[in-house]
Amino acid sequence: MKHSVLLDTSFFIRLLNDEDPLHSNAVNYFKYFLEKDVVLKVSTISIAEYCVFGKLEDLPLKNVQILPFNLKDAERTGEFAKIIFTANKVELEKLSPRAIIPNDSKLFAQSDLDKSISHFVTSD
């Protein structure tokens, strides 16, 4: 099975901002992944985050597979969030009627379900 990496929003922010202190790191990783035929993936969650301040057309999507957030991802995210909330001693009853789930837990769930993803690339 060919390995792939899931690229986080923060990776794209650094890749596309040549004034960012981590810009050259992001560029070098991007080049390395392409040279080594590592499949690059980005979640629609990360695309939404990027589009808060950036434009969709700025993302290098011709080199990246788009990973949609779907029903199975949502189910696994709920399982992950329950673990996260419990580990942080959040009383689950106090989250009712709804819990706000951090986007990173959604990305971790997608990575967990996609068995080709071996790494999560972020600067966080």
PDB file of C-alpha atoms in Angstrom:
ATOM      1  CA  MET A   1       0.000   0.000   0.000  1.00  0.00           C
ATOM      2  CA  LYS A   2       1.283   3.424  -0.949  1.00  0.00           C
ATOM      3  CA  HIS A   3       1.628   5.725   2.032  1.00  0.00           C
ATOM      4  CA  SER A   4       0.065   9.139   2.170  1.00  0.00           C
ATOM      5  CA  VAL A   5       0.178  12.161   4.442  1.00  0.00           C
ATOM      6  CA  LEU A   6      -2.654  14.362   5.589  1.00  0.00           C
ATOM      7  CA  LEU A   7      -1.733  18.042   5.364  1.00  0.00           C
ATOM      8  CA  ASP A   8      -3.142  20.362   8.016  1.00  0.00           C
ATOM      9  CA  THR A   9      -4.277  23.947   7.450  1.00  0.00           C
ATOM     10  CA  SER A  10      -1.180  25.271   9.212  1.00  0.00           C
ATOM     11  CA  PHE A  11       1.024  23.494   6.653  1.00  0.00           C
ATOM     12  CA  PHE A  12      -0.654  25.355   3.792  1.00  0.00           C
ATOM     13  CA  ILE A  13      -0.500  28.666   5.641  1.00  0.00           C
ATOM     14  CA  ARG A  14       3.278  28.308   5.935  1.00  0.00           C
ATOM     15  CA  LEU A  15       3.703  26.909   2.425  1.00  0.00           C
ATOM     16  CA  LEU A  16       1.885  29.817   0.826  1.00  0.00           C
ATOM     17  CA  ASN A  17       3.296  32.663   2.937  1.00  0.00           C
ATOM     18  CA  ASP A  18       6.909  33.339   1.986  1.00  0.00           C
ATOM     19  CA  GLU A  19       7.246  35.674   4.990  1.00  0.00           C
ATOM     20  CA  ASP A  20       6.407  32.944   7.497  1.00  0.00           C
ATOM     21  CA  PRO A  21       9.451  31.745   9.490  1.00  0.00           C
ATOM     22  CA  LEU A  22       8.557  28.124   8.605  1.00  0.00           C
ATOM     23  CA  HIS A  23       7.948  28.786   4.903  1.00  0.00           C
ATOM     24  CA  SER A  24      11.177  27.163   3.678  1.00  0.00           C
ATOM     25  CA  ASN A  25      10.517  24.101   5.862  1.00  0.00           C
ATOM     26  CA  ALA A  26       7.059  23.698   4.361  1.00  0.00           C
ATOM     27  CA  VAL A  27       8.390  24.151   0.807  1.00  0.00           C
ATOM     28  CA  ASN A  28      11.125  21.581   1.402  1.00  0.00           C
ATOM     29  CA  TYR A  29       8.678  19.051   2.841  1.00  0.00           C
ATOM     30  CA  PHE A  30       6.277  19.640  -0.044  1.00  0.00           C
ATOM     31  CA  LYS A  31       9.067  19.057  -2.588  1.00  0.00           C
ATOM     32  CA  TYR A  32      10.277  15.977  -0.692  1.00  0.00           C
ATOM     33  CA  PHE A  33       6.804  14.431  -0.657  1.00  0.00           C
ATOM     34  CA  LEU A  34       6.380  15.046  -4.387  1.00  0.00           C
ATOM     35  CA  GLU A  35       9.857  13.685  -5.239  1.00  0.00           C
ATOM     36  CA  LYS A  36       9.257  10.539  -3.144  1.00  0.00           C
ATOM     37  CA  ASP A  37       5.788   9.983  -4.645  1.00  0.00           C
ATOM     38  CA  VAL A  38       4.119  10.339  -1.273  1.00  0.00           C
ATOM     39  CA  VAL A  39       0.414  10.881  -1.808  1.00  0.00           C
ATOM     40  CA  LEU A  40      -0.635  14.258  -0.392  1.00  0.00           C
ATOM     41  CA  LYS A  41      -4.140  14.571   1.020  1.00  0.00           C
ATOM     42  CA  VAL A  42      -6.116  17.470   2.430  1.00  0.00           C
ATOM     43  CA  SER A  43      -9.430  17.291   4.222  1.00  0.00           C
ATOM     44  CA  THR A  44     -12.364  19.444   3.269  1.00  0.00           C
ATOM     45  CA  ILE A  45     -12.192  20.498   6.937  1.00  0.00           C
ATOM     46  CA  SER A  46      -8.731  22.020   6.387  1.00  0.00           C
ATOM     47  CA  ILE A  47      -9.869  23.650   3.164  1.00  0.00           C
ATOM     48  CA  ALA A  48     -12.722  25.321   5.054  1.00  0.00           C
ATOM     49  CA  GLU A  49     -10.292  26.552   7.708  1.00  0.00           C
ATOM     50  CA  TYR A  50      -7.906  27.903   5.069  1.00  0.00           C
ATOM     51  CA  CYS A  51     -10.692  29.736   3.265  1.00  0.00           C
ATOM     52  CA  VAL A  52     -11.441  31.853   6.352  1.00  0.00           C
ATOM     53  CA  PHE A  53      -8.532  34.118   5.363  1.00  0.00           C
ATOM     54  CA  GLY A  54      -7.249  32.540   2.141  1.00  0.00           C
ATOM     55  CA  LYS A  55      -8.674  31.723  -1.258  1.00  0.00           C
ATOM     56  CA  LEU A  56      -9.414  28.250  -2.570  1.00  0.00           C
ATOM     57  CA  GLU A  57      -7.578  28.966  -5.818  1.00  0.00           C
ATOM     58  CA  ASP A  58      -4.341  29.632  -3.871  1.00  0.00           C
ATOM     59  CA  LEU A  59      -4.149  26.040  -2.621  1.00  0.00           C
ATOM     60  CA  PRO A  60      -1.939  23.678  -4.701  1.00  0.00           C
ATOM     61  CA  LEU A  61      -4.813  21.246  -5.212  1.00  0.00           C
ATOM     62  CA  LYS A  62      -3.503  19.793  -8.476  1.00  0.00           C
ATOM     63  CA  ASN A  63      -0.878  17.984  -6.371  1.00  0.00           C
ATOM     64  CA  VAL A  64      -3.208  17.017  -3.537  1.00  0.00           C
ATOM     65  CA  GLN A  65      -6.092  14.579  -3.150  1.00  0.00           C
ATOM     66  CA  ILE A  66      -9.162  16.058  -1.488  1.00  0.00           C
ATOM     67  CA  LEU A  67     -10.496  13.942   1.353  1.00  0.00           C
ATOM     68  CA  PRO A  68     -14.184  14.666   1.929  1.00  0.00           C
ATOM     69  CA  PHE A  69     -15.536  14.589   5.474  1.00  0.00           C
ATOM     70  CA  ASN A  70     -18.267  11.976   5.366  1.00  0.00           C
ATOM     71  CA  LEU A  71     -20.657  10.002   7.580  1.00  0.00           C
ATOM     72  CA  LYS A  72     -18.073   7.454   8.786  1.00  0.00           C
ATOM     73  CA  ASP A  73     -15.669  10.315   9.583  1.00  0.00           C
ATOM     74  CA  ALA A  74     -18.401  12.036  11.593  1.00  0.00           C
ATOM     75  CA  GLU A  75     -19.120   8.866  13.555  1.00  0.00           C
ATOM     76  CA  ARG A  76     -15.430   8.266  14.367  1.00  0.00           C
ATOM     77  CA  THR A  77     -15.002  11.943  15.290  1.00  0.00           C
ATOM     78  CA  GLY A  78     -17.764  11.591  17.869  1.00  0.00           C
ATOM     79  CA  GLU A  79     -15.914   8.621  19.370  1.00  0.00           C
ATOM     80  CA  PHE A  80     -12.646  10.582  19.459  1.00  0.00           C
ATOM     81  CA  ALA A  81     -14.296  13.687  20.929  1.00  0.00           C
ATOM     82  CA  LYS A  82     -15.886  11.633  23.708  1.00  0.00           C
ATOM     83  CA  ILE A  83     -12.434  10.326  24.646  1.00  0.00           C
ATOM     84  CA  ILE A  84     -10.949  13.832  24.482  1.00  0.00           C
ATOM     85  CA  PHE A  85     -13.707  15.349  26.621  1.00  0.00           C
ATOM     86  CA  THR A  86     -13.514  12.494  29.142  1.00  0.00           C
ATOM     87  CA  ALA A  87      -9.710  12.735  29.366  1.00  0.00           C
ATOM     88  CA  ASN A  88     -10.039  16.459  30.048  1.00  0.00           C
ATOM     89  CA  LYS A  89     -12.656  15.746  32.732  1.00  0.00           C
ATOM     90  CA  VAL A  90     -15.394  17.585  30.860  1.00  0.00           C
ATOM     91  CA  GLU A  91     -18.774  16.498  32.180  1.00  0.00           C
ATOM     92  CA  LEU A  92     -20.495  15.208  29.051  1.00  0.00           C
ATOM     93  CA  GLU A  93     -23.915  16.234  30.386  1.00  0.00           C
ATOM     94  CA  LYS A  94     -22.765  19.878  30.428  1.00  0.00           C
ATOM     95  CA  LEU A  95     -22.155  19.702  26.671  1.00  0.00           C
ATOM     96  CA  SER A  96     -25.844  19.183  26.023  1.00  0.00           C
ATOM     97  CA  PRO A  97     -27.601  20.065  23.764  1.00  0.00           C
ATOM     98  CA  ARG A  98     -24.481  19.974  21.569  1.00  0.00           C
ATOM     99  CA  ALA A  99     -20.734  19.800  21.824  1.00  0.00           C
ATOM    100  CA  ILE A 100     -18.389  21.874  19.706  1.00  0.00           C
ATOM    101  CA  ILE A 101     -15.807  19.467  18.369  1.00  0.00           C
ATOM    102  CA  PRO A 102     -12.365  20.844  17.474  1.00  0.00           C
ATOM    103  CA  ASN A 103     -11.437  20.429  13.825  1.00  0.00           C
ATOM    104  CA  ASP A 104      -8.204  18.609  14.675  1.00  0.00           C
ATOM    105  CA  SER A 105     -10.186  15.743  16.184  1.00  0.00           C
ATOM    106  CA  LYS A 106     -12.084  15.516  12.882  1.00  0.00           C
ATOM    107  CA  LEU A 107      -8.776  15.302  11.007  1.00  0.00           C
ATOM    108  CA  PHE A 108      -7.469  12.633  13.386  1.00  0.00           C
ATOM    109  CA  ALA A 109     -10.638  10.613  12.780  1.00  0.00           C
ATOM    110  CA  GLN A 110     -10.160  10.859   9.014  1.00  0.00           C
ATOM    111  CA  SER A 111      -6.524   9.807   9.386  1.00  0.00           C
ATOM    112  CA  ASP A 112      -7.568   6.858  11.523  1.00  0.00           C
ATOM    113  CA  LEU A 113     -10.098   5.637   8.967  1.00  0.00           C
ATOM    114  CA  ASP A 114      -7.859   6.097   5.904  1.00  0.00           C
ATOM    115  CA  LYS A 115      -5.314   3.307   6.392  1.00  0.00           C
ATOM    116  CA  SER A 116      -2.999   4.754   3.739  1.00  0.00           C
ATOM    117  CA  ILE A 117      -2.337   7.848   5.860  1.00  0.00           C
ATOM    118  CA  SER A 118       0.858   7.293   7.812  1.00  0.00           C
ATOM    119  CA  HIS A 119       1.544  10.878   8.935  1.00  0.00           C
ATOM    120  CA  PHE A 120      -0.282  14.062   9.850  1.00  0.00           C
ATOM    121  CA  VAL A 121       1.692  17.123   8.728  1.00  0.00           C
ATOM    122  CA  THR A 122       1.181  20.267  10.798  1.00  0.00           C
ATOM    123  CA  SER A 123       3.151  23.039  12.434  1.00  0.00           C
ATOM    124  CA  ASP A 124       0.912  23.058  15.536  1.00  0.00           C
TER     125      ASP A 124
END
